[in-house]
Tab-separated table of C-alpha atoms in Angstrom:
chain	number	residue	atom	x	y	z
G	1	MET	CA	-15.886	-18.856	15.445
G	2	ASN	CA	-16.790	-16.142	17.751
G	3	ASN	CA	-17.913	-12.709	17.369
G	4	GLU	CA	-14.333	-11.176	17.538
G	5	PRO	CA	-12.693	-10.853	13.927
G	6	TYR	CA	-10.532	-13.344	12.242
G	7	PHE	CA	-7.573	-12.511	10.056
G	8	SER	CA	-5.989	-13.677	6.973
G	9	VAL	CA	-2.353	-12.190	6.686
G	10	ILE	CA	-0.787	-12.720	3.579
G	11	ILE	CA	3.281	-12.336	3.224
G	12	PRO	CA	4.536	-12.737	-0.278
G	13	VAL	CA	8.130	-13.758	-0.832
G	14	HIS	CA	10.364	-13.069	-3.610
G	15	ASN	CA	14.291	-13.484	-2.650
G	16	LYS	CA	14.263	-11.882	0.871
G	17	LEU	CA	15.964	-14.208	3.006
G	18	PRO	CA	17.721	-12.065	5.115
G	19	HIS	CA	14.813	-10.599	6.715
G	20	LEU	CA	12.102	-13.626	6.714
G	21	GLU	CA	12.726	-14.328	10.291
G	22	ARG	CA	11.709	-10.597	11.253
G	23	SER	CA	8.612	-10.679	9.155
G	24	VAL	CA	7.165	-13.901	9.777
G	25	PHE	CA	7.698	-13.926	13.684
G	26	SER	CA	6.213	-10.370	14.153
G	27	VAL	CA	3.238	-12.017	13.038
G	28	LEU	CA	3.139	-15.289	14.353
G	29	ARG	CA	4.014	-13.649	18.102
G	30	GLN	CA	1.077	-11.511	17.704
G	31	THR	CA	-0.965	-10.918	21.227
G	32	TYR	CA	-4.092	-11.426	19.233
G	33	GLN	CA	-3.981	-14.863	17.723
G	34	ASN	CA	-7.188	-15.201	15.995
G	35	PHE	CA	-5.414	-15.091	12.438
G	36	GLU	CA	-3.974	-17.550	9.535
G	37	LEU	CA	-0.662	-16.534	7.863
G	38	ILE	CA	-0.554	-17.441	4.111
G	39	ILE	CA	2.769	-17.021	2.871
G	40	ILE	CA	3.402	-17.375	-1.060
G	41	ASP	CA	6.866	-18.210	-2.318
G	42	ASP	CA	6.934	-16.039	-5.339
G	43	ALA	CA	9.780	-18.293	-7.289
G	44	SER	CA	12.594	-17.499	-5.163
G	45	THR	CA	15.980	-18.163	-6.158
G	46	ASP	CA	18.005	-16.951	-3.139
G	47	GLY	CA	17.369	-19.588	-0.569
G	48	SER	CA	14.126	-18.025	0.944
G	49	SER	CA	12.294	-21.242	-0.465
G	50	GLU	CA	14.234	-23.442	1.763
G	51	LYS	CA	14.133	-21.275	4.753
G	52	LEU	CA	10.138	-21.126	4.132
G	53	THR	CA	9.933	-24.574	4.767
G	54	GLU	CA	11.361	-24.310	8.494
G	55	PHE	CA	8.490	-22.223	9.878
G	56	THR	CA	6.336	-25.205	11.007
G	57	ASP	CA	3.550	-23.003	12.860
G	58	PRO	CA	0.109	-24.568	12.084
G	59	LYS	CA	-1.467	-21.279	11.635
G	60	ILE	CA	0.772	-20.983	7.992
G	61	SER	CA	-0.302	-22.329	4.807
G	62	LEU	CA	2.734	-21.858	2.442
G	63	TYR	CA	2.012	-21.689	-1.388
G	64	THR	CA	4.378	-21.628	-4.117
G	65	ARG	CA	4.118	-20.003	-7.745
G	66	THR	CA	6.633	-20.928	-10.338
G	67	GLU	CA	7.071	-17.639	-12.029
G	68	PRO	CA	7.536	-14.317	-10.384
G	69	GLY	CA	5.144	-11.745	-10.499
G	70	PRO	CA	5.974	-7.813	-10.756
G	71	GLY	CA	5.261	-6.354	-7.435
G	72	GLY	CA	4.191	-9.265	-5.947
G	73	TYR	CA	0.568	-8.395	-7.238
G	74	LYS	CA	0.076	-12.126	-8.254
G	75	ALA	CA	1.023	-13.488	-5.288
G	76	ARG	CA	-1.075	-11.402	-2.963
G	77	ASN	CA	-4.281	-12.224	-5.010
G	78	VAL	CA	-3.220	-16.130	-4.433
G	79	GLY	CA	-3.322	-15.022	-0.801
G	80	ILE	CA	-6.683	-13.568	-1.144
G	81	ASP	CA	-8.390	-16.349	-2.986
G	82	HIS	CA	-7.129	-18.926	-0.136
G	83	ALA	CA	-7.720	-16.477	2.651
G	84	ARG	CA	-10.625	-18.078	4.799
G	85	TYR	CA	-11.278	-15.213	7.350
G	86	PRO	CA	-13.166	-11.976	6.682
G	87	TRP	CA	-10.298	-9.244	7.052
G	88	ILE	CA	-7.255	-9.414	5.110
G	89	CYS	CA	-3.841	-7.735	6.031
G	90	PHE	CA	-0.659	-7.814	4.020
G	91	LEU	CA	3.036	-7.727	4.976
G	92	ASP	CA	5.925	-7.401	2.647
G	93	ALA	CA	8.498	-10.109	3.347
G	94	ASP	CA	11.094	-7.534	4.561
G	95	ASP	CA	8.936	-5.266	6.919
G	96	GLU	CA	8.008	-5.931	10.510
G	97	TRP	CA	4.608	-5.325	12.537
G	98	SER	CA	4.341	-4.423	16.297
G	99	LEU	CA	3.348	-7.184	18.214
G	100	ASP	CA	0.105	-5.728	19.202
G	101	LEU	CA	-1.216	-4.764	15.565
G	102	LEU	CA	-3.861	-7.190	15.121
G	103	GLU	CA	-5.117	-6.491	18.670
G	104	THR	CA	-5.346	-2.549	18.388
G	105	ILE	CA	-7.086	-3.112	15.136
G	106	LYS	CA	-9.571	-6.028	16.282
G	107	ASN	CA	-10.618	-3.519	18.580
G	108	ALA	CA	-11.215	-0.803	16.354
G	109	ILE	CA	-13.402	-3.472	14.040
G	110	VAL	CA	-15.509	-4.448	17.083
G	111	ASN	CA	-15.857	-0.685	18.108
G	112	SER	CA	-16.751	0.551	14.456
G	113	PRO	CA	-18.790	-2.630	12.779
G	114	ASP	CA	-19.727	-0.954	9.722
G	115	ILE	CA	-16.071	-0.101	8.402
G	116	GLU	CA	-14.541	-2.296	5.485
G	117	CYS	CA	-11.008	-0.657	6.018
G	118	VAL	CA	-8.615	-0.147	8.707
G	119	THR	CA	-5.755	1.841	8.466
G	120	TRP	CA	-2.724	2.987	11.063
G	121	GLY	CA	0.352	4.621	11.356
G	122	TYR	CA	3.858	2.912	10.373
G	123	TYR	CA	7.440	4.108	10.639
G	124	ASN	CA	9.901	4.743	7.844
G	125	THR	CA	12.617	2.691	8.848
G	126	THR	CA	16.575	3.159	7.921
G	127	GLY	CA	19.251	1.587	10.059
G	128	THR	CA	18.480	2.707	13.690
G	129	GLN	CA	16.833	5.785	12.257
G	130	LYS	CA	12.734	5.770	12.067
G	131	LYS	CA	10.469	8.400	10.252
G	132	LEU	CA	6.713	8.594	11.056
G	133	ASP	CA	4.508	8.528	8.288
G	134	LYS	CA	2.987	11.781	6.707
G	135	THR	CA	-0.504	10.904	7.804
G	136	SER	CA	0.491	10.546	11.589
G	137	VAL	CA	2.246	13.952	11.553
G	138	ILE	CA	-0.786	16.113	10.682
G	139	ASN	CA	-2.987	14.302	12.567
G	140	ALA	CA	-0.928	14.313	15.707
G	141	ASP	CA	-3.677	15.361	17.825
G	142	VAL	CA	-6.467	12.842	16.654
G	143	GLN	CA	-6.599	9.150	18.443
G	144	GLN	CA	-8.740	8.063	15.138
G	145	LYS	CA	-10.792	9.623	12.468
G	146	SER	CA	-12.893	8.308	9.241
G	147	PHE	CA	-11.601	9.069	5.970
G	148	ALA	CA	-12.624	8.555	2.399
G	149	LEU	CA	-10.759	8.229	-1.296
G	150	ILE	CA	-10.758	12.167	-1.671
G	151	ASP	CA	-8.588	12.481	1.286
G	152	LEU	CA	-6.203	10.031	-0.505
G	153	PHE	CA	-6.394	12.220	-3.658
G	154	ARG	CA	-5.454	15.490	-1.486
G	155	GLN	CA	-2.943	13.550	0.233
G	156	LYS	CA	-4.288	13.896	3.518
G	157	HIS	CA	-4.102	10.304	3.678
G	158	THR	CA	-1.489	7.743	2.886
G	159	LEU	CA	-2.072	3.908	2.601
G	160	TRP	CA	0.732	1.593	2.462
G	161	THR	CA	0.539	-2.137	1.799
G	162	GLY	CA	1.982	-3.283	5.639
G	163	ALA	CA	-0.557	-0.588	7.135
G	164	VAL	CA	-3.841	-1.725	6.056
G	165	SER	CA	-6.545	-3.955	6.535
G	166	PHE	CA	-9.388	-4.724	4.346
G	167	LYS	CA	-12.772	-6.787	4.196
G	168	LYS	CA	-11.813	-9.904	1.996
G	169	ASP	CA	-15.253	-9.233	0.547
G	170	LEU	CA	-14.606	-5.367	-0.436
G	171	LEU	CA	-11.179	-6.377	-1.870
G	172	VAL	CA	-13.048	-9.022	-4.038
G	173	ARG	CA	-15.774	-6.617	-5.347
G	174	ALA	CA	-12.863	-4.247	-6.373
G	175	GLY	CA	-10.986	-6.659	-8.706
G	176	LYS	CA	-8.161	-7.353	-5.981
G	177	PHE	CA	-4.601	-6.356	-7.467
G	178	PRO	CA	-3.701	-5.791	-11.209
G	179	GLU	CA	-2.177	-9.065	-12.458
G	180	SER	CA	-0.878	-7.248	-15.933
G	181	GLY	CA	0.217	-3.783	-16.851
G	182	TYR	CA	1.864	-2.933	-13.571
G	183	LYS	CA	5.364	-3.316	-12.343
G	184	ARG	CA	4.846	-0.662	-9.834
G	185	GLY	CA	1.767	1.427	-8.504
G	186	GLY	CA	-0.301	-1.377	-8.591
G	187	ASP	CA	-1.043	-1.146	-4.855
G	188	VAL	CA	-2.311	2.447	-5.517
G	189	ASP	CA	-4.544	1.258	-7.929
G	190	THR	CA	-6.017	-1.099	-5.994
G	191	TRP	CA	-6.434	1.157	-2.904
G	192	ILE	CA	-8.388	3.735	-4.997
G	193	ARG	CA	-11.044	0.914	-6.213
G	194	CYS	CA	-11.222	-0.363	-2.887
G	195	LEU	CA	-11.911	3.005	-1.045
G	196	TRP	CA	-14.220	3.954	-4.419
G	197	GLN	CA	-16.631	1.077	-3.011
G	198	SER	CA	-15.893	0.653	0.816
G	199	LYS	CA	-18.789	2.097	3.117
G	200	GLY	CA	-16.595	3.355	5.949
G	201	ASN	CA	-12.969	3.607	6.718
G	202	LEU	CA	-11.007	4.273	10.018
G	203	TRP	CA	-7.529	5.428	10.414
G	204	ILE	CA	-5.661	4.797	13.789
G	205	ASN	CA	-3.329	7.042	15.424
G	206	LYS	CA	-0.631	4.685	16.507
G	207	PRO	CA	2.426	3.335	14.895
G	208	LEU	CA	2.041	-0.252	14.643
G	209	SER	CA	4.231	-1.317	11.161
G	210	TYR	CA	8.037	-0.456	10.101
G	211	TYR	CA	8.713	0.097	6.586
G	212	TYR	CA	12.459	-0.876	5.840
G	213	LEU	CA	13.699	1.391	3.396
G	214	ASP	CA	17.075	-0.467	3.350
G	215	ALA	CA	16.141	-3.849	2.397
G	216	VAL	CA	17.077	-6.194	-0.074
G	217	ASN	CA	15.689	-6.610	-3.465
G	218	MET	CA	13.439	-3.434	-3.197
G	219	VAL	CA	10.883	-3.187	-5.980
G	220	THR	CA	10.905	0.817	-5.186
G	221	LYS	CA	14.571	0.394	-6.134
G	222	SER	CA	14.968	-1.601	-9.135
G	223	ILE	CA	11.948	-0.987	-11.008
G	224	LYS	CA	11.510	2.806	-12.343
G	225	ARG	CA	8.450	4.693	-11.341
G	226	GLU	CA	5.421	4.493	-13.651
G	227	SER	CA	2.480	6.385	-14.710
G	228	LEU	CA	-0.407	3.952	-15.368
G	229	TYR	CA	-1.896	3.856	-12.092
G	230	ILE	CA	-2.128	7.954	-12.542
G	231	PHE	CA	-4.533	7.580	-15.568
G	232	SER	CA	-6.009	4.122	-15.292
G	233	PRO	CA	-9.351	3.206	-17.152
G	234	PHE	CA	-10.961	3.357	-13.486
G	235	LEU	CA	-9.956	6.618	-12.825
G	236	PHE	CA	-10.704	7.945	-16.451
G	237	ASN	CA	-14.239	6.872	-15.367
G	238	ILE	CA	-14.833	8.535	-12.505
G	239	LEU	CA	-13.844	11.766	-14.239
G	240	ARG	CA	-16.256	10.916	-16.951
G	241	GLU	CA	-19.327	10.066	-15.031
G	242	SER	CA	-18.972	11.770	-11.618
G	243	LYS	CA	-20.996	14.544	-10.644
G	244	ASN	CA	-19.072	15.768	-8.156
G	245	THR	CA	-16.742	18.750	-9.009
G	246	GLU	CA	-14.941	18.602	-5.849
G	247	LEU	CA	-13.825	15.201	-6.630
G	248	GLU	CA	-12.893	15.839	-9.892
G	249	GLN	CA	-10.591	18.525	-8.947
G	250	ALA	CA	-9.116	16.340	-6.306
G	251	ILE	CA	-8.353	13.537	-8.898
G	252	LYS	CA	-6.767	16.415	-11.281
G	253	ASP	CA	-4.470	17.647	-8.157
G	254	PHE	CA	-3.490	13.948	-7.399
G	255	GLN	CA	-2.446	13.262	-11.061
G	256	ASN	CA	-0.273	16.590	-11.394
G	257	LYS	CA	1.246	15.622	-8.421
G	258	ARG	CA	2.279	12.706	-9.053
G	259	ILE	CA	3.687	13.359	-12.230
G	260	TYR	CA	5.570	16.031	-10.629
G	261	SER	CA	7.205	13.411	-8.127
G	262	ILE	CA	8.019	11.030	-11.340
G	263	LEU	CA	9.598	13.868	-13.191
G	264	ARG	CA	11.530	15.160	-10.280
G	265	GLY	CA	13.041	11.925	-9.481
G	266	GLN	CA	14.259	11.821	-13.175
G	267	ILE	CA	15.939	15.593	-12.891
G	268	VAL	CA	17.094	14.053	-9.340
G	269	ASP	CA	18.618	10.817	-11.182
G	270	LYS	CA	20.105	12.816	-14.160
G	271	GLN	CA	17.515	11.362	-17.009
G	272	PRO	CA	16.057	12.777	-19.740
G	273	LEU	CA	13.237	14.606	-18.878
G	274	ASP	CA	9.669	13.070	-19.820
G	275	TYR	CA	8.036	16.250	-21.573
G	276	GLN	CA	5.244	13.472	-22.994
G	277	LEU	CA	4.356	12.807	-19.361
G	278	LEU	CA	4.595	16.498	-18.546
G	279	ARG	CA	2.430	17.634	-21.380
G	280	LYS	CA	-0.421	15.736	-19.267
G	281	MET	CA	-0.671	17.734	-16.652
G	282	ASN	CA	-4.076	19.021	-16.261
G	283	LEU	CA	-4.440	22.442	-16.461
G	284	THR	CA	-5.134	23.613	-12.650
G	285	SER	CA	-4.433	26.591	-10.345
G	286	ASP	CA	-1.377	24.720	-8.864
G	287	SER	CA	0.139	23.486	-12.572
G	288	ILE	CA	1.923	26.004	-13.501
G	289	ILE	CA	3.700	26.341	-9.954
G	290	LEU	CA	4.583	22.624	-10.243
G	291	VAL	CA	5.834	23.189	-13.620
G	292	SER	CA	7.956	26.099	-12.679
G	293	LYS	CA	9.404	24.282	-9.854
G	294	LEU	CA	10.544	21.394	-12.088
G	295	MET	CA	12.187	23.931	-14.445
G	296	LEU	CA	13.956	25.491	-11.708
G	297	LYS	CA	15.403	22.514	-10.431
G	298	LYS	CA	16.313	20.995	-13.896
G	299	MET	CA	18.053	24.342	-14.562
G	300	ILE	CA	19.972	24.113	-11.355
G	301	LYS	CA	20.793	20.495	-12.057
G	302	VAL	CA	22.352	21.003	-15.584
């Protein structure tokens, strides 16, 4: 192995047959070829298992699970456990990369050898329409920038699975993905734990990934939003032990905004409002505004 970074790319697959060629070939055709591709068949039943055997590139390692795990978290951990290289990237089986993605982040890693996390821009894509992610929009004039966990809490930086690369060592130290309790939100929980321990993080202002919102069998469409990650034991310990009042306030604002998002979704979907979750809002300068907006929206929807 030379001094240039090598990547382990992990794709979990559960019933994604129509999209497999798009995702897999977007990795295999990368301009930078120092990588392995680890695919985990998460007990697919739609023909994906058979399709995966057709990919014969020697860079591919295929692993099979007999029982699917919510959110693909267990499948990703299988990939992490088998990863041979120091940098890990994730791609969901219904999404896609630009062909210069690995080359672009390789250059960033070489120029910033102390970082343990790299993220980049991406498009939210529906049909022929694509919309740039929030971080790219608010930092349009910046080529790249460092960021920290507090930026995630303040919603000044977004992380998405298909547009992030971590050092394997960091993922392991942080505990990898949660294998129980989470059906949704386990990725956010993982990002929080990783950024808490990371020695340095870099964002690149270049959209290199495509998040397809009209794919089949999407977790975000089949499973309701959960609040577990908003009040995780890890966040509770930070609030209890932290001496940083700025960080504490950012966490409380993060919790309030995520609660607002879940409750707003309930109103839009004409579901009963979870008042027990509403009562978990922290008393902050913004909480009264958020509650007022919810109540107004509820009145309009009635």
